[in-house]
PDB file of N, CA and C in Angstrom:
ATOM      1  N   MET A   1       0.883  -1.181   0.000  1.00  0.00           N
ATOM      2  CA  MET A   1       0.054   0.012  -0.053  1.00  0.00           C
ATOM      3  C   MET A   1       0.914   1.241   0.016  1.00  0.00           C
ATOM      4  N   PRO A   2       0.599   2.186  -0.858  1.00  0.00           N
ATOM      5  CA  PRO A   2       1.395   3.425  -0.879  1.00  0.00           C
ATOM      6  C   PRO A   2       1.331   4.061   0.460  1.00  0.00           C
ATOM      7  N   GLY A   3       2.321   4.952   0.749  1.00  0.00           N
ATOM      8  CA  GLY A   3       2.297   5.684   1.965  1.00  0.00           C
ATOM      9  C   GLY A   3       1.122   6.657   2.065  1.00  0.00           C
ATOM     10  N   ALA A   4       0.682   7.008   3.311  1.00  0.00           N
ATOM     11  CA  ALA A   4      -0.514   7.757   3.470  1.00  0.00           C
ATOM     12  C   ALA A   4      -0.439   9.131   2.816  1.00  0.00           C
ATOM     13  N   HIS A   5       0.719   9.698   2.662  1.00  0.00           N
ATOM     14  CA  HIS A   5       0.847  11.007   2.010  1.00  0.00           C
ATOM     15  C   HIS A   5       1.501  11.034   0.649  1.00  0.00           C
ATOM     16  N   GLU A   6       1.504   9.799   0.099  1.00  0.00           N
ATOM     17  CA  GLU A   6       2.224   9.650  -1.279  1.00  0.00           C
ATOM     18  C   GLU A   6       1.448  10.293  -2.375  1.00  0.00           C
ATOM     19  N   PHE A   7       0.069  10.307  -2.337  1.00  0.00           N
ATOM     20  CA  PHE A   7      -0.652  10.890  -3.335  1.00  0.00           C
ATOM     21  C   PHE A   7      -1.472  12.053  -2.782  1.00  0.00           C
ATOM     22  N   HIS A   8      -0.938  13.271  -2.950  1.00  0.00           N
ATOM     23  CA  HIS A   8      -1.416  14.492  -2.446  1.00  0.00           C
ATOM     24  C   HIS A   8      -2.883  14.702  -2.901  1.00  0.00           C
ATOM     25  N   GLY A   9      -3.786  15.005  -2.097  1.00  0.00           N
ATOM     26  CA  GLY A   9      -5.145  15.217  -2.498  1.00  0.00           C
ATOM     27  C   GLY A   9      -6.083  14.061  -2.638  1.00  0.00           C
ATOM     28  N   CYS A  10      -5.541  12.836  -2.392  1.00  0.00           N
ATOM     29  CA  CYS A  10      -6.269  11.606  -2.533  1.00  0.00           C
ATOM     30  C   CYS A  10      -6.569  11.161  -1.116  1.00  0.00           C
ATOM     31  N   LEU A  11      -7.731  10.452  -1.119  1.00  0.00           N
ATOM     32  CA  LEU A  11      -8.164   9.795   0.193  1.00  0.00           C
ATOM     33  C   LEU A  11      -7.598   8.437   0.241  1.00  0.00           C
ATOM     34  N   ARG A  12      -7.343   7.915   1.392  1.00  0.00           N
ATOM     35  CA  ARG A  12      -6.812   6.528   1.526  1.00  0.00           C
ATOM     36  C   ARG A  12      -7.775   5.829   2.553  1.00  0.00           C
ATOM     37  N   PHE A  13      -8.189   4.647   2.147  1.00  0.00           N
ATOM     38  CA  PHE A  13      -9.116   3.925   3.001  1.00  0.00           C
ATOM     39  C   PHE A  13      -8.439   2.628   3.435  1.00  0.00           C
ATOM     40  N   GLU A  14      -8.755   2.115   4.581  1.00  0.00           N
ATOM     41  CA  GLU A  14      -8.235   0.935   5.077  1.00  0.00           C
ATOM     42  C   GLU A  14      -9.046  -0.332   4.681  1.00  0.00           C
ATOM     43  N   THR A  15     -10.348  -0.142   4.335  1.00  0.00           N
ATOM     44  CA  THR A  15     -11.140  -1.289   3.922  1.00  0.00           C
ATOM     45  C   THR A  15     -11.883  -0.930   2.703  1.00  0.00           C
ATOM     46  N   LEU A  16     -12.301  -2.000   1.878  1.00  0.00           N
ATOM     47  CA  LEU A  16     -12.996  -1.771   0.734  1.00  0.00           C
ATOM     48  C   LEU A  16     -14.322  -1.128   1.022  1.00  0.00           C
ATOM     49  N   GLU A  17     -14.981  -1.492   2.131  1.00  0.00           N
ATOM     50  CA  GLU A  17     -16.246  -0.948   2.499  1.00  0.00           C
ATOM     51  C   GLU A  17     -16.195   0.622   2.661  1.00  0.00           C
ATOM     52  N   GLN A  18     -15.131   1.096   3.291  1.00  0.00           N
ATOM     53  CA  GLN A  18     -14.974   2.471   3.471  1.00  0.00           C
ATOM     54  C   GLN A  18     -14.849   3.195   2.058  1.00  0.00           C
ATOM     55  N   GLY A  19     -14.104   2.539   1.163  1.00  0.00           N
ATOM     56  CA  GLY A  19     -13.874   3.169  -0.145  1.00  0.00           C
ATOM     57  C   GLY A  19     -15.080   3.100  -1.054  1.00  0.00           C
ATOM     58  N   LEU A  20     -16.011   2.221  -0.772  1.00  0.00           N
ATOM     59  CA  LEU A  20     -17.185   2.104  -1.588  1.00  0.00           C
ATOM     60  C   LEU A  20     -18.336   3.114  -1.142  1.00  0.00           C
ATOM     61  N   ALA A  21     -18.213   3.506   0.104  1.00  0.00           N
ATOM     62  CA  ALA A  21     -19.403   4.320   0.655  1.00  0.00           C
ATOM     63  C   ALA A  21     -19.681   5.494  -0.160  1.00  0.00           C
ATOM     64  N   GLY A  22     -20.863   5.497  -0.781  1.00  0.00           N
ATOM     65  CA  GLY A  22     -21.321   6.725  -1.534  1.00  0.00           C
ATOM     66  C   GLY A  22     -20.805   7.012  -2.877  1.00  0.00           C
ATOM     67  N   VAL A  23     -20.005   6.060  -3.464  1.00  0.00           N
ATOM     68  CA  VAL A  23     -19.313   6.359  -4.785  1.00  0.00           C
ATOM     69  C   VAL A  23     -20.298   6.276  -5.905  1.00  0.00           C
ATOM     70  N   ASP A  24     -19.970   6.851  -7.029  1.00  0.00           N
ATOM     71  CA  ASP A  24     -20.782   6.831  -8.272  1.00  0.00           C
ATOM     72  C   ASP A  24     -20.252   5.687  -9.265  1.00  0.00           C
ATOM     73  N   VAL A  25     -19.000   5.419  -9.074  1.00  0.00           N
ATOM     74  CA  VAL A  25     -18.414   4.449  -9.987  1.00  0.00           C
ATOM     75  C   VAL A  25     -17.467   3.457  -9.157  1.00  0.00           C
ATOM     76  N   VAL A  26     -17.593   2.152  -9.508  1.00  0.00           N
ATOM     77  CA  VAL A  26     -16.780   1.147  -8.879  1.00  0.00           C
ATOM     78  C   VAL A  26     -15.946   0.531 -10.001  1.00  0.00           C
ATOM     79  N   MET A  27     -14.561   0.861  -9.878  1.00  0.00           N
ATOM     80  CA  MET A  27     -13.681   0.304 -11.049  1.00  0.00           C
ATOM     81  C   MET A  27     -12.887  -0.881 -10.351  1.00  0.00           C
ATOM     82  N   MET A  28     -13.183  -2.066 -10.820  1.00  0.00           N
ATOM     83  CA  MET A  28     -12.432  -3.268 -10.349  1.00  0.00           C
ATOM     84  C   MET A  28     -11.216  -3.478 -11.235  1.00  0.00           C
ATOM     85  N   LEU A  29     -10.287  -4.196 -10.705  1.00  0.00           N
ATOM     86  CA  LEU A  29      -9.078  -4.512 -11.469  1.00  0.00           C
ATOM     87  C   LEU A  29      -8.860  -5.980 -11.467  1.00  0.00           C
ATOM     88  N   ARG A  30      -8.051  -6.584 -12.396  1.00  0.00           N
ATOM     89  CA  ARG A  30      -7.894  -7.958 -12.482  1.00  0.00           C
ATOM     90  C   ARG A  30      -6.725  -8.336 -11.568  1.00  0.00           C
ATOM     91  N   VAL A  31      -6.943  -9.469 -10.829  1.00  0.00           N
ATOM     92  CA  VAL A  31      -5.954 -10.020 -10.098  1.00  0.00           C
ATOM     93  C   VAL A  31      -5.244 -11.070 -10.829  1.00  0.00           C
ATOM     94  N   GLN A  32      -3.956 -11.170 -10.853  1.00  0.00           N
ATOM     95  CA  GLN A  32      -3.225 -12.153 -11.630  1.00  0.00           C
ATOM     96  C   GLN A  32      -3.117 -13.382 -10.653  1.00  0.00           C
ATOM     97  N   LYS A  33      -4.009 -14.303 -10.823  1.00  0.00           N
ATOM     98  CA  LYS A  33      -4.152 -15.513 -10.021  1.00  0.00           C
ATOM     99  C   LYS A  33      -2.855 -16.299 -10.012  1.00  0.00           C
ATOM    100  N   GLU A  34      -2.074 -16.242 -11.147  1.00  0.00           N
ATOM    101  CA  GLU A  34      -0.854 -17.017 -11.248  1.00  0.00           C
ATOM    102  C   GLU A  34       0.241 -16.478 -10.276  1.00  0.00           C
ATOM    103  N   ARG A  35       0.033 -15.330  -9.711  1.00  0.00           N
ATOM    104  CA  ARG A  35       1.036 -14.793  -8.704  1.00  0.00           C
ATOM    105  C   ARG A  35       0.598 -14.995  -7.286  1.00  0.00           C
ATOM    106  N   PHE A  36      -0.512 -15.648  -7.019  1.00  0.00           N
ATOM    107  CA  PHE A  36      -0.965 -15.901  -5.633  1.00  0.00           C
ATOM    108  C   PHE A  36       0.100 -16.657  -4.873  1.00  0.00           C
ATOM    109  N   ALA A  37       0.761 -17.613  -5.431  1.00  0.00           N
ATOM    110  CA  ALA A  37       1.668 -18.452  -4.695  1.00  0.00           C
ATOM    111  C   ALA A  37       2.952 -17.719  -4.522  1.00  0.00           C
ATOM    112  N   GLN A  38       3.233 -16.649  -5.271  1.00  0.00           N
ATOM    113  CA  GLN A  38       4.517 -16.004  -5.130  1.00  0.00           C
ATOM    114  C   GLN A  38       4.475 -14.750  -4.227  1.00  0.00           C
ATOM    115  N   THR A  39       3.247 -14.489  -3.725  1.00  0.00           N
ATOM    116  CA  THR A  39       3.145 -13.255  -2.849  1.00  0.00           C
ATOM    117  C   THR A  39       2.445 -13.469  -1.575  1.00  0.00           C
ATOM    118  N   GLU A  40       2.097 -12.478  -0.913  1.00  0.00           N
ATOM    119  CA  GLU A  40       1.292 -12.504   0.366  1.00  0.00           C
ATOM    120  C   GLU A  40      -0.186 -12.399   0.071  1.00  0.00           C
ATOM    121  N   ILE A  41      -0.544 -12.430  -1.191  1.00  0.00           N
ATOM    122  CA  ILE A  41      -2.067 -12.291  -1.515  1.00  0.00           C
ATOM    123  C   ILE A  41      -2.693 -13.592  -1.090  1.00  0.00           C
ATOM    124  N   PRO A  42      -3.862 -13.465  -0.377  1.00  0.00           N
ATOM    125  CA  PRO A  42      -4.551 -14.669   0.087  1.00  0.00           C
ATOM    126  C   PRO A  42      -5.104 -15.424  -1.147  1.00  0.00           C
ATOM    127  N   ASP A  43      -5.465 -16.729  -0.915  1.00  0.00           N
ATOM    128  CA  ASP A  43      -5.964 -17.522  -1.954  1.00  0.00           C
ATOM    129  C   ASP A  43      -7.227 -16.996  -2.492  1.00  0.00           C
ATOM    130  N   GLY A  44      -7.785 -17.503  -3.553  1.00  0.00           N
ATOM    131  CA  GLY A  44      -9.012 -16.951  -4.186  1.00  0.00           C
ATOM    132  C   GLY A  44     -10.214 -16.716  -3.323  1.00  0.00           C
ATOM    133  N   ASP A  45     -10.539 -17.846  -2.468  1.00  0.00           N
ATOM    134  CA  ASP A  45     -11.708 -17.652  -1.598  1.00  0.00           C
ATOM    135  C   ASP A  45     -11.464 -16.583  -0.563  1.00  0.00           C
ATOM    136  N   GLN A  46     -10.289 -16.509   0.009  1.00  0.00           N
ATOM    137  CA  GLN A  46      -9.990 -15.582   1.057  1.00  0.00           C
ATOM    138  C   GLN A  46      -9.965 -14.173   0.381  1.00  0.00           C
ATOM    139  N   TYR A  47      -9.334 -14.081  -0.755  1.00  0.00           N
ATOM    140  CA  TYR A  47      -9.333 -12.716  -1.470  1.00  0.00           C
ATOM    141  C   TYR A  47     -10.719 -12.253  -1.672  1.00  0.00           C
ATOM    142  N   PHE A  48     -11.590 -13.073  -2.181  1.00  0.00           N
ATOM    143  CA  PHE A  48     -12.964 -12.707  -2.516  1.00  0.00           C
ATOM    144  C   PHE A  48     -13.650 -12.254  -1.279  1.00  0.00           C
ATOM    145  N   ALA A  49     -13.523 -12.985  -0.123  1.00  0.00           N
ATOM    146  CA  ALA A  49     -14.104 -12.621   1.131  1.00  0.00           C
ATOM    147  C   ALA A  49     -13.636 -11.255   1.618  1.00  0.00           C
ATOM    148  N   ARG A  50     -12.439 -10.920   1.378  1.00  0.00           N
ATOM    149  CA  ARG A  50     -11.947  -9.655   1.850  1.00  0.00           C
ATOM    150  C   ARG A  50     -12.132  -8.495   0.858  1.00  0.00           C
ATOM    151  N   TYR A  51     -11.893  -8.751  -0.452  1.00  0.00           N
ATOM    152  CA  TYR A  51     -11.804  -7.655  -1.443  1.00  0.00           C
ATOM    153  C   TYR A  51     -12.866  -7.825  -2.541  1.00  0.00           C
ATOM    154  N   GLY A  52     -13.557  -8.949  -2.690  1.00  0.00           N
ATOM    155  CA  GLY A  52     -14.378  -9.184  -3.852  1.00  0.00           C
ATOM    156  C   GLY A  52     -15.628  -8.265  -3.811  1.00  0.00           C
ATOM    157  N   LEU A  53     -16.128  -7.862  -4.997  1.00  0.00           N
ATOM    158  CA  LEU A  53     -17.310  -6.979  -5.117  1.00  0.00           C
ATOM    159  C   LEU A  53     -18.504  -7.895  -5.074  1.00  0.00           C
ATOM    160  N   THR A  54     -19.261  -7.695  -4.021  1.00  0.00           N
ATOM    161  CA  THR A  54     -20.464  -8.485  -3.766  1.00  0.00           C
ATOM    162  C   THR A  54     -21.628  -7.545  -3.762  1.00  0.00           C
ATOM    163  N   ALA A  55     -22.871  -8.095  -3.823  1.00  0.00           N
ATOM    164  CA  ALA A  55     -24.096  -7.219  -3.743  1.00  0.00           C
ATOM    165  C   ALA A  55     -24.091  -6.441  -2.466  1.00  0.00           C
ATOM    166  N   ALA A  56     -23.685  -6.984  -1.357  1.00  0.00           N
ATOM    167  CA  ALA A  56     -23.674  -6.294  -0.074  1.00  0.00           C
ATOM    168  C   ALA A  56     -22.771  -5.143  -0.163  1.00  0.00           C
ATOM    169  N   ARG A  57     -21.560  -5.305  -0.799  1.00  0.00           N
ATOM    170  CA  ARG A  57     -20.568  -4.231  -0.837  1.00  0.00           C
ATOM    171  C   ARG A  57     -21.101  -3.190  -1.900  1.00  0.00           C
ATOM    172  N   LEU A  58     -21.569  -3.604  -2.962  1.00  0.00           N
ATOM    173  CA  LEU A  58     -22.068  -2.650  -4.008  1.00  0.00           C
ATOM    174  C   LEU A  58     -23.177  -1.761  -3.372  1.00  0.00           C
ATOM    175  N   ALA A  59     -23.985  -2.325  -2.472  1.00  0.00           N
ATOM    176  CA  ALA A  59     -25.057  -1.601  -1.863  1.00  0.00           C
ATOM    177  C   ALA A  59     -24.577  -0.403  -1.080  1.00  0.00           C
ATOM    178  N   LEU A  60     -23.316  -0.303  -0.746  1.00  0.00           N
ATOM    179  CA  LEU A  60     -22.795   0.878  -0.072  1.00  0.00           C
ATOM    180  C   LEU A  60     -22.544   1.995  -0.990  1.00  0.00           C
ATOM    181  N   ALA A  61     -22.408   1.711  -2.252  1.00  0.00           N
ATOM    182  CA  ALA A  61     -22.300   2.840  -3.261  1.00  0.00           C
ATOM    183  C   ALA A  61     -23.617   3.475  -3.498  1.00  0.00           C
ATOM    184  N   GLN A  62     -23.626   4.602  -4.334  1.00  0.00           N
ATOM    185  CA  GLN A  62     -24.834   5.225  -4.672  1.00  0.00           C
ATOM    186  C   GLN A  62     -25.713   4.195  -5.407  1.00  0.00           C
ATOM    187  N   PRO A  63     -27.057   4.325  -5.309  1.00  0.00           N
ATOM    188  CA  PRO A  63     -27.918   3.363  -6.009  1.00  0.00           C
ATOM    189  C   PRO A  63     -27.724   3.314  -7.556  1.00  0.00           C
ATOM    190  N   GLN A  64     -27.312   4.356  -8.129  1.00  0.00           N
ATOM    191  CA  GLN A  64     -27.152   4.455  -9.566  1.00  0.00           C
ATOM    192  C   GLN A  64     -25.756   4.184 -10.018  1.00  0.00           C
ATOM    193  N   ALA A  65     -24.882   3.863  -9.054  1.00  0.00           N
ATOM    194  CA  ALA A  65     -23.437   3.620  -9.291  1.00  0.00           C
ATOM    195  C   ALA A  65     -23.268   2.524 -10.428  1.00  0.00           C
ATOM    196  N   ILE A  66     -22.208   2.788 -11.281  1.00  0.00           N
ATOM    197  CA  ILE A  66     -21.946   1.827 -12.251  1.00  0.00           C
ATOM    198  C   ILE A  66     -20.724   0.997 -11.873  1.00  0.00           C
ATOM    199  N   VAL A  67     -20.629  -0.215 -12.372  1.00  0.00           N
ATOM    200  CA  VAL A  67     -19.501  -1.060 -12.077  1.00  0.00           C
ATOM    201  C   VAL A  67     -18.698  -1.307 -13.357  1.00  0.00           C
ATOM    202  N   MET A  68     -17.377  -1.121 -13.310  1.00  0.00           N
ATOM    203  CA  MET A  68     -16.523  -1.275 -14.382  1.00  0.00           C
ATOM    204  C   MET A  68     -15.437  -2.340 -14.093  1.00  0.00           C
ATOM    205  N   HIS A  69     -14.831  -2.903 -15.071  1.00  0.00           N
ATOM    206  CA  HIS A  69     -13.764  -3.846 -14.977  1.00  0.00           C
ATOM    207  C   HIS A  69     -13.099  -3.936 -16.373  1.00  0.00           C
ATOM    208  N   PRO A  70     -11.863  -3.815 -16.488  1.00  0.00           N
ATOM    209  CA  PRO A  70     -11.160  -3.809 -17.802  1.00  0.00           C
ATOM    210  C   PRO A  70     -11.085  -5.168 -18.510  1.00  0.00           C
ATOM    211  N   GLN A  71     -11.343  -6.225 -17.800  1.00  0.00           N
ATOM    212  CA  GLN A  71     -11.261  -7.507 -18.350  1.00  0.00           C
ATOM    213  C   GLN A  71      -9.844  -8.057 -18.597  1.00  0.00           C
ATOM    214  N   PRO A  72      -9.437  -9.317 -18.611  1.00  0.00           N
ATOM    215  CA  PRO A  72     -10.431 -10.353 -18.206  1.00  0.00           C
ATOM    216  C   PRO A  72     -10.594 -10.390 -16.770  1.00  0.00           C
ATOM    217  N   MET A  73     -11.853 -10.840 -16.409  1.00  0.00           N
ATOM    218  CA  MET A  73     -12.075 -10.851 -14.986  1.00  0.00           C
ATOM    219  C   MET A  73     -12.008 -12.308 -14.414  1.00  0.00           C
ATOM    220  N   ASN A  74     -11.789 -12.356 -13.090  1.00  0.00           N
ATOM    221  CA  ASN A  74     -11.800 -13.604 -12.403  1.00  0.00           C
ATOM    222  C   ASN A  74     -13.044 -13.643 -11.555  1.00  0.00           C
ATOM    223  N   ARG A  75     -14.164 -14.188 -12.062  1.00  0.00           N
ATOM    224  CA  ARG A  75     -15.414 -14.277 -11.370  1.00  0.00           C
ATOM    225  C   ARG A  75     -15.218 -15.020 -10.107  1.00  0.00           C
ATOM    226  N   GLY A  76     -15.799 -14.544  -9.042  1.00  0.00           N
ATOM    227  CA  GLY A  76     -15.708 -15.186  -7.731  1.00  0.00           C
ATOM    228  C   GLY A  76     -14.450 -14.898  -7.014  1.00  0.00           C
ATOM    229  N   ILE A  77     -13.634 -14.171  -7.595  1.00  0.00           N
ATOM    230  CA  ILE A  77     -12.364 -13.756  -6.864  1.00  0.00           C
ATOM    231  C   ILE A  77     -12.385 -12.215  -6.754  1.00  0.00           C
ATOM    232  N   GLU A  78     -12.519 -11.573  -7.890  1.00  0.00           N
ATOM    233  CA  GLU A  78     -12.596 -10.100  -7.884  1.00  0.00           C
ATOM    234  C   GLU A  78     -13.997  -9.556  -7.870  1.00  0.00           C
ATOM    235  N   ILE A  79     -14.952 -10.188  -8.453  1.00  0.00           N
ATOM    236  CA  ILE A  79     -16.269  -9.764  -8.602  1.00  0.00           C
ATOM    237  C   ILE A  79     -17.280 -10.935  -8.653  1.00  0.00           C
ATOM    238  N   ALA A  80     -18.453 -10.769  -8.049  1.00  0.00           N
ATOM    239  CA  ALA A  80     -19.440 -11.874  -8.112  1.00  0.00           C
ATOM    240  C   ALA A  80     -20.151 -11.697  -9.452  1.00  0.00           C
ATOM    241  N   SER A  81     -20.500 -12.964 -10.008  1.00  0.00           N
ATOM    242  CA  SER A  81     -21.130 -12.938 -11.313  1.00  0.00           C
ATOM    243  C   SER A  81     -22.344 -12.186 -11.414  1.00  0.00           C
ATOM    244  N   ASP A  82     -23.178 -12.241 -10.398  1.00  0.00           N
ATOM    245  CA  ASP A  82     -24.371 -11.445 -10.415  1.00  0.00           C
ATOM    246  C   ASP A  82     -24.187  -9.983 -10.486  1.00  0.00           C
ATOM    247  N   ILE A  83     -23.094  -9.475  -9.997  1.00  0.00           N
ATOM    248  CA  ILE A  83     -22.697  -8.034 -10.201  1.00  0.00           C
ATOM    249  C   ILE A  83     -22.125  -7.814 -11.604  1.00  0.00           C
ATOM    250  N   ALA A  84     -21.234  -8.616 -11.997  1.00  0.00           N
ATOM    251  CA  ALA A  84     -20.623  -8.510 -13.327  1.00  0.00           C
ATOM    252  C   ALA A  84     -21.669  -8.489 -14.435  1.00  0.00           C
ATOM    253  N   ASP A  85     -22.740  -9.232 -14.239  1.00  0.00           N
ATOM    254  CA  ASP A  85     -23.794  -9.447 -15.330  1.00  0.00           C
ATOM    255  C   ASP A  85     -24.995  -8.553 -14.917  1.00  0.00           C
ATOM    256  N   GLY A  86     -24.983  -7.828 -13.856  1.00  0.00           N
ATOM    257  CA  GLY A  86     -26.106  -7.099 -13.350  1.00  0.00           C
ATOM    258  C   GLY A  86     -26.448  -5.797 -14.031  1.00  0.00           C
ATOM    259  N   PRO A  87     -27.467  -5.120 -13.657  1.00  0.00           N
ATOM    260  CA  PRO A  87     -27.955  -3.948 -14.303  1.00  0.00           C
ATOM    261  C   PRO A  87     -27.036  -2.732 -14.123  1.00  0.00           C
ATOM    262  N   GLN A  88     -26.197  -2.784 -13.092  1.00  0.00           N
ATOM    263  CA  GLN A  88     -25.229  -1.682 -12.815  1.00  0.00           C
ATOM    264  C   GLN A  88     -23.875  -1.866 -13.599  1.00  0.00           C
ATOM    265  N   SER A  89     -23.732  -2.921 -14.125  1.00  0.00           N
ATOM    266  CA  SER A  89     -22.441  -3.296 -14.931  1.00  0.00           C
ATOM    267  C   SER A  89     -22.457  -2.579 -16.233  1.00  0.00           C
ATOM    268  N   VAL A  90     -21.309  -1.958 -16.482  1.00  0.00           N
ATOM    269  CA  VAL A  90     -21.059  -1.421 -17.909  1.00  0.00           C
ATOM    270  C   VAL A  90     -19.854  -2.042 -18.485  1.00  0.00           C
ATOM    271  N   ILE A  91     -19.518  -3.259 -17.991  1.00  0.00           N
ATOM    272  CA  ILE A  91     -18.255  -3.872 -18.320  1.00  0.00           C
ATOM    273  C   ILE A  91     -18.236  -4.274 -19.806  1.00  0.00           C
ATOM    274  N   ARG A  92     -19.235  -4.790 -20.319  1.00  0.00           N
ATOM    275  CA  ARG A  92     -19.250  -5.226 -21.820  1.00  0.00           C
ATOM    276  C   ARG A  92     -19.032  -3.907 -22.651  1.00  0.00           C
ATOM    277  N   ALA A  93     -19.785  -2.875 -22.334  1.00  0.00           N
ATOM    278  CA  ALA A  93     -19.617  -1.635 -23.163  1.00  0.00           C
ATOM    279  C   ALA A  93     -18.212  -1.053 -22.931  1.00  0.00           C
ATOM    280  N   GLN A  94     -17.659  -1.135 -21.756  1.00  0.00           N
ATOM    281  CA  GLN A  94     -16.315  -0.637 -21.448  1.00  0.00           C
ATOM    282  C   GLN A  94     -15.336  -1.374 -22.340  1.00  0.00           C
ATOM    283  N   VAL A  95     -15.368  -2.733 -22.346  1.00  0.00           N
ATOM    284  CA  VAL A  95     -14.436  -3.460 -23.134  1.00  0.00           C
ATOM    285  C   VAL A  95     -14.621  -3.198 -24.644  1.00  0.00           C
ATOM    286  N   SER A  96     -15.811  -3.162 -25.094  1.00  0.00           N
ATOM    287  CA  SER A  96     -16.006  -2.870 -26.535  1.00  0.00           C
ATOM    288  C   SER A  96     -15.519  -1.528 -26.891  1.00  0.00           C
ATOM    289  N   ASN A  97     -15.773  -0.500 -26.073  1.00  0.00           N
ATOM    290  CA  ASN A  97     -15.260   0.845 -26.315  1.00  0.00           C
ATOM    291  C   ASN A  97     -13.783   0.876 -26.201  1.00  0.00           C
ATOM    292  N   GLY A  98     -13.185   0.110 -25.369  1.00  0.00           N
ATOM    293  CA  GLY A  98     -11.748   0.137 -25.199  1.00  0.00           C
ATOM    294  C   GLY A  98     -11.053  -0.437 -26.359  1.00  0.00           C
ATOM    295  N   VAL A  99     -11.676  -1.297 -27.084  1.00  0.00           N
ATOM    296  CA  VAL A  99     -11.040  -1.825 -28.374  1.00  0.00           C
ATOM    297  C   VAL A  99     -11.092  -0.737 -29.383  1.00  0.00           C
ATOM    298  N   ALA A 100     -12.165   0.004 -29.521  1.00  0.00           N
ATOM    299  CA  ALA A 100     -12.251   1.138 -30.445  1.00  0.00           C
ATOM    300  C   ALA A 100     -11.266   2.162 -30.124  1.00  0.00           C
ATOM    301  N   VAL A 101     -11.122   2.494 -28.863  1.00  0.00           N
ATOM    302  CA  VAL A 101     -10.155   3.618 -28.432  1.00  0.00           C
ATOM    303  C   VAL A 101      -8.729   3.169 -28.813  1.00  0.00           C
ATOM    304  N   ARG A 102      -8.412   1.929 -28.512  1.00  0.00           N
ATOM    305  CA  ARG A 102      -7.065   1.482 -28.822  1.00  0.00           C
ATOM    306  C   ARG A 102      -6.800   1.481 -30.327  1.00  0.00           C
ATOM    307  N   MET A 103      -7.817   1.162 -31.109  1.00  0.00           N
ATOM    308  CA  MET A 103      -7.614   1.098 -32.538  1.00  0.00           C
ATOM    309  C   MET A 103      -7.411   2.623 -33.025  1.00  0.00           C
ATOM    310  N   ALA A 104      -8.198   3.508 -32.484  1.00  0.00           N
ATOM    311  CA  ALA A 104      -8.020   4.981 -32.804  1.00  0.00           C
ATOM    312  C   ALA A 104      -6.659   5.474 -32.446  1.00  0.00           C
ATOM    313  N   VAL A 105      -6.142   5.096 -31.279  1.00  0.00           N
ATOM    314  CA  VAL A 105      -4.832   5.496 -30.817  1.00  0.00           C
ATOM    315  C   VAL A 105      -3.733   4.978 -31.755  1.00  0.00           C
ATOM    316  N   LEU A 106      -3.819   3.723 -32.121  1.00  0.00           N
ATOM    317  CA  LEU A 106      -2.848   3.148 -33.069  1.00  0.00           C
ATOM    318  C   LEU A 106      -2.880   3.842 -34.366  1.00  0.00           C
ATOM    319  N   GLU A 107      -4.135   4.196 -34.836  1.00  0.00           N
ATOM    320  CA  GLU A 107      -4.215   4.942 -36.113  1.00  0.00           C
ATOM    321  C   GLU A 107      -3.568   6.321 -35.964  1.00  0.00           C
ATOM    322  N   ALA A 108      -3.772   7.006 -34.887  1.00  0.00           N
ATOM    323  CA  ALA A 108      -3.188   8.314 -34.656  1.00  0.00           C
ATOM    324  C   ALA A 108      -1.662   8.245 -34.616  1.00  0.00           C
ATOM    325  N   VAL A 109      -1.189   7.225 -33.881  1.00  0.00           N
ATOM    326  CA  VAL A 109       0.346   7.134 -33.753  1.00  0.00           C
ATOM    327  C   VAL A 109       0.883   6.689 -34.993  1.00  0.00           C
ATOM    328  N   ALA A 110       0.178   5.858 -35.776  1.00  0.00           N
ATOM    329  CA  ALA A 110       0.768   5.421 -37.053  1.00  0.00           C
ATOM    330  C   ALA A 110       0.645   6.553 -38.041  1.00  0.00           C
ATOM    331  N   GLY A 111      -0.156   7.565 -37.793  1.00  0.00           N
ATOM    332  CA  GLY A 111      -0.305   8.679 -38.633  1.00  0.00           C
ATOM    333  C   GLY A 111      -1.002   8.319 -39.960  1.00  0.00           C
ATOM    334  N   GLY A 112      -1.849   7.334 -39.981  1.00  0.00           N
ATOM    335  CA  GLY A 112      -2.565   6.961 -41.194  1.00  0.00           C
ATOM    336  C   GLY A 112      -1.682   6.315 -42.183  1.00  0.00           C
ATOM    337  N   MET A 113      -0.521   5.712 -41.731  1.00  0.00           N
ATOM    338  CA  MET A 113       0.403   5.036 -42.662  1.00  0.00           C
ATOM    339  C   MET A 113      -0.191   3.805 -43.164  1.00  0.00           C
ATOM    340  N   ALA A 114      -0.075   3.630 -44.487  1.00  0.00           N
ATOM    341  CA  ALA A 114      -0.456   2.361 -45.118  1.00  0.00           C
ATOM    342  C   ALA A 114       0.451   1.241 -44.671  1.00  0.00           C
ATOM    343  N   VAL A 115      -0.043   0.073 -44.440  1.00  0.00           N
ATOM    344  CA  VAL A 115       0.964  -0.959 -44.078  1.00  0.00           C
ATOM    345  C   VAL A 115       0.924  -2.044 -45.200  1.00  0.00           C
TER     346      VAL A 115
END
């Protein structure tokens, strides 16, 4: 965890529940399961119990809050399937738009060069 004063102007929370309280957007990230054995990260079930996005945790956010995840996701470790596929999830649109954005960036960087 970064130091308490490492990111000026940012809030630091000790629990996921504190960080979710009242938010408009919940952005989940992918955990690299292959690294569980090499680090102090708890196994999948323990990780989900402590950090996974569940309906109870999402209920702490604003009622209209959206849920995002860049993919690929580890269901049942980072996020519950009912949340990933639920009405607040914009994950599919996020991934679809991400592909278009990356294509546009590559076009801009390549300067329209014919290949």
